[in-house]
PDB file of C-alpha atoms in Angstrom:
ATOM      1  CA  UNK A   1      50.108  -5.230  -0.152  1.00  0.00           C
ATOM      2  CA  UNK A   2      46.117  -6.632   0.127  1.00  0.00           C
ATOM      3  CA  UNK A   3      45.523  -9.176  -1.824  1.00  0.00           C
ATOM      4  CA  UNK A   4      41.061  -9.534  -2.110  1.00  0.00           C
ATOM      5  CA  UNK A   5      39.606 -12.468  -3.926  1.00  0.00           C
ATOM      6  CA  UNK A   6      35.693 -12.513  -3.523  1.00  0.00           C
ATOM      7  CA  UNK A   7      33.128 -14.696  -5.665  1.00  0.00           C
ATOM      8  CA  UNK A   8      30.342 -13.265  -6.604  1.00  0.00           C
ATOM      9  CA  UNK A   9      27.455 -15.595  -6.833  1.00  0.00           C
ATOM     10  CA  UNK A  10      23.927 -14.750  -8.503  1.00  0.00           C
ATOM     11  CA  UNK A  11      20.820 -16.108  -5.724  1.00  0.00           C
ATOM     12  CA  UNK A  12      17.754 -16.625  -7.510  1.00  0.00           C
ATOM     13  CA  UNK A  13      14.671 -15.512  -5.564  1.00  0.00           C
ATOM     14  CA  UNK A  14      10.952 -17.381  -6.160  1.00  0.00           C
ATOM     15  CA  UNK A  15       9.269 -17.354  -9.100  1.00  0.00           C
ATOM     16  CA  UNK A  16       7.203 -14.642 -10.242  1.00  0.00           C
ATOM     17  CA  UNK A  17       4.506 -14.943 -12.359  1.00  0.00           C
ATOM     18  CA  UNK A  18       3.737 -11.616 -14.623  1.00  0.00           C
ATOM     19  CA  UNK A  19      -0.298 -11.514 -15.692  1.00  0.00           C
ATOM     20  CA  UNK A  20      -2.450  -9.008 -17.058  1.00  0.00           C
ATOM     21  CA  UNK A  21      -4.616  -7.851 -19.933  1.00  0.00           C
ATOM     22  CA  UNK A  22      -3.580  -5.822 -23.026  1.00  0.00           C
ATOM     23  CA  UNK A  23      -6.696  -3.631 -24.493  1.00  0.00           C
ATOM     24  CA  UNK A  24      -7.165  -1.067 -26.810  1.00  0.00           C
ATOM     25  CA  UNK A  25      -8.188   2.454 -26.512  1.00  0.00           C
ATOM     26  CA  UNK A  26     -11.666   2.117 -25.889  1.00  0.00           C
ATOM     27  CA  UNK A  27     -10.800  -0.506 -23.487  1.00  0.00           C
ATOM     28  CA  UNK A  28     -11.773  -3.303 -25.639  1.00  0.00           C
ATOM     29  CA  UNK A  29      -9.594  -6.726 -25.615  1.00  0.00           C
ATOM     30  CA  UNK A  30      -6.633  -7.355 -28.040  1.00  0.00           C
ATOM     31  CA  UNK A  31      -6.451 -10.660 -28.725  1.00  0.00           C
ATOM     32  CA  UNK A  32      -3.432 -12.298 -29.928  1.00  0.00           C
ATOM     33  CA  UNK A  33      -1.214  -9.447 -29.030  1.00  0.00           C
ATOM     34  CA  UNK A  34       2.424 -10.458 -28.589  1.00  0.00           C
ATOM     35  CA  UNK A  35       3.560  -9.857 -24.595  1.00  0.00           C
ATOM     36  CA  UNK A  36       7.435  -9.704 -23.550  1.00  0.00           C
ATOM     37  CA  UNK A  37       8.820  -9.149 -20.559  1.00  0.00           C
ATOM     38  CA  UNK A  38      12.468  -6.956 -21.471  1.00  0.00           C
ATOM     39  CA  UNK A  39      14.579  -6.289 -18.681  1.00  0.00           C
ATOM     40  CA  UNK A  40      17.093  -3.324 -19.509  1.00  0.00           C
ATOM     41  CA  UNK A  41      20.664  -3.569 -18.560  1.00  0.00           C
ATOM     42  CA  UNK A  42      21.878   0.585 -18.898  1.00  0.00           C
ATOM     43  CA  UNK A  43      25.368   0.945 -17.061  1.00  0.00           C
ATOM     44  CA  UNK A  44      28.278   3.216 -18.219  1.00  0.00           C
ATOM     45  CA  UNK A  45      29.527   1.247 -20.961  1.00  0.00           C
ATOM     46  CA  UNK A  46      25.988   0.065 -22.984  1.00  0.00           C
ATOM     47  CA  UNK A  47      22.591  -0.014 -22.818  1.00  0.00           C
ATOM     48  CA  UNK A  48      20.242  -2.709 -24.096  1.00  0.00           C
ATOM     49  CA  UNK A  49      17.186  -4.942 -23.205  1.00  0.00           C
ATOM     50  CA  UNK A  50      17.001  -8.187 -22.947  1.00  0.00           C
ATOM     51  CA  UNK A  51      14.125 -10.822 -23.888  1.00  0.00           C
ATOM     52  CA  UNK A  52      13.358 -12.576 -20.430  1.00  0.00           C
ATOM     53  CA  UNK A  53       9.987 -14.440 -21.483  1.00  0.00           C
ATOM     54  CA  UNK A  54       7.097 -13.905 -24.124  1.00  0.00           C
ATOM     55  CA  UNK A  55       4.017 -15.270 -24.502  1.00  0.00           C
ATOM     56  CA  UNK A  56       0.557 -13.671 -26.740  1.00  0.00           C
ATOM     57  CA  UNK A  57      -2.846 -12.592 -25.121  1.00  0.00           C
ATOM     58  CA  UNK A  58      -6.084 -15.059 -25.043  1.00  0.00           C
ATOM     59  CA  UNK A  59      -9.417 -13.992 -26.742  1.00  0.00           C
ATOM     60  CA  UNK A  60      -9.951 -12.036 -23.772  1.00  0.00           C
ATOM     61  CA  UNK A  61      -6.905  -9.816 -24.080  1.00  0.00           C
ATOM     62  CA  UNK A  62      -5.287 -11.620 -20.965  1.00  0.00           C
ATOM     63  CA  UNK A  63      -2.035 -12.900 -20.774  1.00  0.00           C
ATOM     64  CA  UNK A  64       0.783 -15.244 -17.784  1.00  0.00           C
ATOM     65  CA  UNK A  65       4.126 -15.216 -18.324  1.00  0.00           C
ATOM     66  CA  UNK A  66       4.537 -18.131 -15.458  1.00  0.00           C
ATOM     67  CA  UNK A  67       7.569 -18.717 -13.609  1.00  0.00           C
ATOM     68  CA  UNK A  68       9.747 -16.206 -14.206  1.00  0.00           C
ATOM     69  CA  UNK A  69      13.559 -16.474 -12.313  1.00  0.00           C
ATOM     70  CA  UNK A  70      14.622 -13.384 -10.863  1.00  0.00           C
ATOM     71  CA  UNK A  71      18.056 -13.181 -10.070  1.00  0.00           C
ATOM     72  CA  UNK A  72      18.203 -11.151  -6.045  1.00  0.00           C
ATOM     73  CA  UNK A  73      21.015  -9.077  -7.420  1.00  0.00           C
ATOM     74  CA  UNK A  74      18.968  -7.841 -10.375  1.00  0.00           C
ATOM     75  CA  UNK A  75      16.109  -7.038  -8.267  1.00  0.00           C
ATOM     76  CA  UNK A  76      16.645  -3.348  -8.675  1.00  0.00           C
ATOM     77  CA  UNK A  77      16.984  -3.351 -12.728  1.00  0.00           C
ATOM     78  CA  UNK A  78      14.320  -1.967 -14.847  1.00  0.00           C
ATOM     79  CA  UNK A  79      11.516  -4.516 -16.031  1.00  0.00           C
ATOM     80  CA  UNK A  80       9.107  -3.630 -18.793  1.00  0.00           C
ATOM     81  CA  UNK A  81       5.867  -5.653 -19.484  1.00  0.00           C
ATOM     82  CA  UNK A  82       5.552  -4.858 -23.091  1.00  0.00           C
ATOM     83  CA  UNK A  83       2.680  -5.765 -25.797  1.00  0.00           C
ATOM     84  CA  UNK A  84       2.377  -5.665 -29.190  1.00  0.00           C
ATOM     85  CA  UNK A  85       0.179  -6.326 -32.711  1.00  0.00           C
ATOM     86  CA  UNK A  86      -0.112  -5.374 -35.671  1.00  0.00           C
ATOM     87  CA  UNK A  87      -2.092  -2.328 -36.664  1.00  0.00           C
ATOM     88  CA  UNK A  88      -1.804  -0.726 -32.928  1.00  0.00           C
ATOM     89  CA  UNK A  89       0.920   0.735 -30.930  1.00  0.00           C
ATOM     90  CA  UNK A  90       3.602  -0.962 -28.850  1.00  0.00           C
ATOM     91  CA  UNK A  91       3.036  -0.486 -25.205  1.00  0.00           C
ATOM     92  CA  UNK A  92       4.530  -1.267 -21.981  1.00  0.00           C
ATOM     93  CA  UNK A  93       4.869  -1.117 -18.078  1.00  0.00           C
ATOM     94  CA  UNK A  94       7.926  -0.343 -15.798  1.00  0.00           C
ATOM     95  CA  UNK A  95       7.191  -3.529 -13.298  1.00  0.00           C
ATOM     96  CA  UNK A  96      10.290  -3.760 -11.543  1.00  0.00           C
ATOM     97  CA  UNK A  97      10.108  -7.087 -10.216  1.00  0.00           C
ATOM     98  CA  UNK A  98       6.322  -7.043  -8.642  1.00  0.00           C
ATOM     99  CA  UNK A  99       3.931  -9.196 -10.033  1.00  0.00           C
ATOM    100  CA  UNK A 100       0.759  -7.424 -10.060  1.00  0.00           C
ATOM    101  CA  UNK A 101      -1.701  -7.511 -12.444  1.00  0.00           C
ATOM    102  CA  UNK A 102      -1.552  -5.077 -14.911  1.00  0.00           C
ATOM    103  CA  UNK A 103      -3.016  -3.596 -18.023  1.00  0.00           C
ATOM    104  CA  UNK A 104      -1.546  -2.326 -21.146  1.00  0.00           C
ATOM    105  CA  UNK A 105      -2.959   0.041 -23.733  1.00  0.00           C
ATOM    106  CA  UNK A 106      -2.168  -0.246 -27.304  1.00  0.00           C
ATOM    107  CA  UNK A 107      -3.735   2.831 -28.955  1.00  0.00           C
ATOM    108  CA  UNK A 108      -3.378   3.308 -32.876  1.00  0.00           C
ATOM    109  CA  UNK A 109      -0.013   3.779 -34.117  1.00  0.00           C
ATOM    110  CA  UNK A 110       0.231   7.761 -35.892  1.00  0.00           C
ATOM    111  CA  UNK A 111       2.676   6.068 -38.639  1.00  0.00           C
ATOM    112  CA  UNK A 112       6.579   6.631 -39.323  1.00  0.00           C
ATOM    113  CA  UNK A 113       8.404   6.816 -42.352  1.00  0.00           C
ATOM    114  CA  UNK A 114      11.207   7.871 -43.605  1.00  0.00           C
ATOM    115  CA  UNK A 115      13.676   7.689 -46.607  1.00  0.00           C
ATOM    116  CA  UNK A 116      16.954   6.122 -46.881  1.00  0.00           C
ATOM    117  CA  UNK A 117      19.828   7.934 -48.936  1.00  0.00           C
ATOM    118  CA  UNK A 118      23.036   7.598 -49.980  1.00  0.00           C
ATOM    119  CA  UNK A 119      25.403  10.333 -50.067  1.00  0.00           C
ATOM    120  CA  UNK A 120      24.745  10.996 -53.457  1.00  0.00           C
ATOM    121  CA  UNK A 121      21.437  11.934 -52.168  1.00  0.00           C
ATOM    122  CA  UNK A 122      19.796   8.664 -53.881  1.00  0.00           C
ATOM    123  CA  UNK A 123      17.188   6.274 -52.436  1.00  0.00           C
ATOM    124  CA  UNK A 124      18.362   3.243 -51.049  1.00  0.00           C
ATOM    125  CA  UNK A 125      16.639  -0.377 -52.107  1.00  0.00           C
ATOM    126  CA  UNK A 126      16.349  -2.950 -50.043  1.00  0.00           C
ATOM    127  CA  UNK A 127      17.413  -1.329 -46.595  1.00  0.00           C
ATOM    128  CA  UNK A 128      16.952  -3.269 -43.162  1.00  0.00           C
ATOM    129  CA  UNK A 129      15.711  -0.763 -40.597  1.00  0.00           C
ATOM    130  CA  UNK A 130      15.392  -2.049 -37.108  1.00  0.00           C
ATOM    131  CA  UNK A 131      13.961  -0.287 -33.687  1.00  0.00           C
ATOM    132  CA  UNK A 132      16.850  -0.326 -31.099  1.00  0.00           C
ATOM    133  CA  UNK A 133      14.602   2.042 -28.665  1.00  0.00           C
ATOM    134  CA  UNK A 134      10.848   3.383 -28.506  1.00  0.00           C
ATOM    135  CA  UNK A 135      10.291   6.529 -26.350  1.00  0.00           C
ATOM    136  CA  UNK A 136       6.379   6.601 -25.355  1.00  0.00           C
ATOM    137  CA  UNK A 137       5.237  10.253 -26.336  1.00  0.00           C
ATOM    138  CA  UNK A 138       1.323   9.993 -27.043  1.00  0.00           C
ATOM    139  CA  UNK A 139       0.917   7.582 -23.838  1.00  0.00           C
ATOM    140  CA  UNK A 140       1.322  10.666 -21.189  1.00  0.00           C
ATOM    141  CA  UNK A 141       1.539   8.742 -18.140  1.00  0.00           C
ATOM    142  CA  UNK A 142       4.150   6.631 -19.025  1.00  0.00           C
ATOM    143  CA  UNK A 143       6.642   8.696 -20.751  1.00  0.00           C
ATOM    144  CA  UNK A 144       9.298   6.227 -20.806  1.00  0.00           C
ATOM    145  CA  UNK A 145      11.661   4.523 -23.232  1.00  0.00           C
ATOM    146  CA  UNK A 146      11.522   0.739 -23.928  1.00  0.00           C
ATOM    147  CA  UNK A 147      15.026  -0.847 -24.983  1.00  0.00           C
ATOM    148  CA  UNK A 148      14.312  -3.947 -27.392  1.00  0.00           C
ATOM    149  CA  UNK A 149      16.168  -7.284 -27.237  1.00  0.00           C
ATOM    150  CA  UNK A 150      17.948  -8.493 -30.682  1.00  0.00           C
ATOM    151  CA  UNK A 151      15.386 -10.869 -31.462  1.00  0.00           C
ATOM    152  CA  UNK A 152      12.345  -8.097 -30.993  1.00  0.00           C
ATOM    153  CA  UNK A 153      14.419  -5.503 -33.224  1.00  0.00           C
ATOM    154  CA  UNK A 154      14.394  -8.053 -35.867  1.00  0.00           C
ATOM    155  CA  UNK A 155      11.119  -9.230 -35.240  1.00  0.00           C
ATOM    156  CA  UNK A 156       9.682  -5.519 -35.731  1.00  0.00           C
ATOM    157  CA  UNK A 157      12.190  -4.643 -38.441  1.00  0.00           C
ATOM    158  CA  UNK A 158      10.684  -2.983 -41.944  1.00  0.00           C
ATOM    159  CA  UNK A 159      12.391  -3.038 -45.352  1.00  0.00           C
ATOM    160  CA  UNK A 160      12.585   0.332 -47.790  1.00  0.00           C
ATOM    161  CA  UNK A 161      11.569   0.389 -50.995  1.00  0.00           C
ATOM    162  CA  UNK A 162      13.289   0.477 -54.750  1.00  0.00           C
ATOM    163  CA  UNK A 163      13.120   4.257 -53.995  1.00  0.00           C
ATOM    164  CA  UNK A 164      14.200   3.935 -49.958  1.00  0.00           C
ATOM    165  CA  UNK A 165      11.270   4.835 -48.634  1.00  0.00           C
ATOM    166  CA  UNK A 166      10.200   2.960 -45.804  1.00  0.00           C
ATOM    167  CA  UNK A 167       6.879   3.015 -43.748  1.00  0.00           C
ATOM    168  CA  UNK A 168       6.762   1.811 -39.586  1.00  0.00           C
ATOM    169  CA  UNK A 169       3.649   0.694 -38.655  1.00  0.00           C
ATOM    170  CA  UNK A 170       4.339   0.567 -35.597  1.00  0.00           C
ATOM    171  CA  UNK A 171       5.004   3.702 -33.171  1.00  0.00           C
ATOM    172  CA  UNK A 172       5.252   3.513 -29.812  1.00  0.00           C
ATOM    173  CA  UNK A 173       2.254   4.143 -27.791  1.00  0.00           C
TER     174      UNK A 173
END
């Protein structure tokens, strides 16, 4: 009989600083525009994102998320820059763990809605509905999925109607 113990111990690498600028379809700025940086964990067992800094966009549409530790053993994972506000899209980046610049389109959200029903086939009042994931379809380059922390799902969460109905405003870019 072999008996292994190992430890496993998580090294931090430098810093890295994630900057950019967040604009709209025509390329203008989006000012105050939220800006996360969502790191997915997806491994046999669950799949989820979660919040590893925020920050918003100046009047110039720029943002820095400063300082940012990045474990050496998560170095590999998926990293999204993603930016939102109100009235446009979400968008996002697969960064991985450089630090480029980048830029980030929010285009006009095409809206969502929906109804919720019991099985009596009756509106539901008063229902919570939260994003888990947004899969990019109108962005073509990026054709990805974004998985969104707690906190974000709440954050971006809508509320149907006396009748159920419910309205997104927000659609992924």
């Amino acid at each position: 009989i072999v008996l292994l113990l190992a430890t496993v111990t998580a090294v931090s690498a430098a810093p890295v600083t994630f900057s950019g600028r967040v604009v709209d379809e025509d390329g203008q700025p989006v000012a105050g525009a939220q800006v996360w940086l969502i790191r997915h964990v997806t491994d046999r067992w669950r799949s989820e994102g979660h919040l590893l800094g925020e920050t918003q966009t100046d009047a110039a549409g720029n943002f820095l998320l400063p300082d940012v530790d990045i474990e050496l053993d998560e170095a590999a994972s998926r990293r999204f820059v993603a930016a939102y506000r109100p009235g446009l899209a979400v968008g996002w980046l697969n960064r991985r763990w450089q630090s480029e610049a980048v830029e980030i389109v929010l285009p006009p959200p095409p809206p969502l809605s929906g109804q919720v029903i019991s099985e009596a086939g009756e509106g539901l009042a008063a229902v919570k509905i939260e994003p888990q994931r947004l899969t990019a379809v109108h962005y073509k380059p990026q054709r990805s999925y974004l998985l969104l922390p707690e906190v974000l799902m709440q954050r971006l969460a809508v509320t149907s109607d006396q009748q159920g109905n419910f309205t997104y405003p927000l659609d992924a870019a």
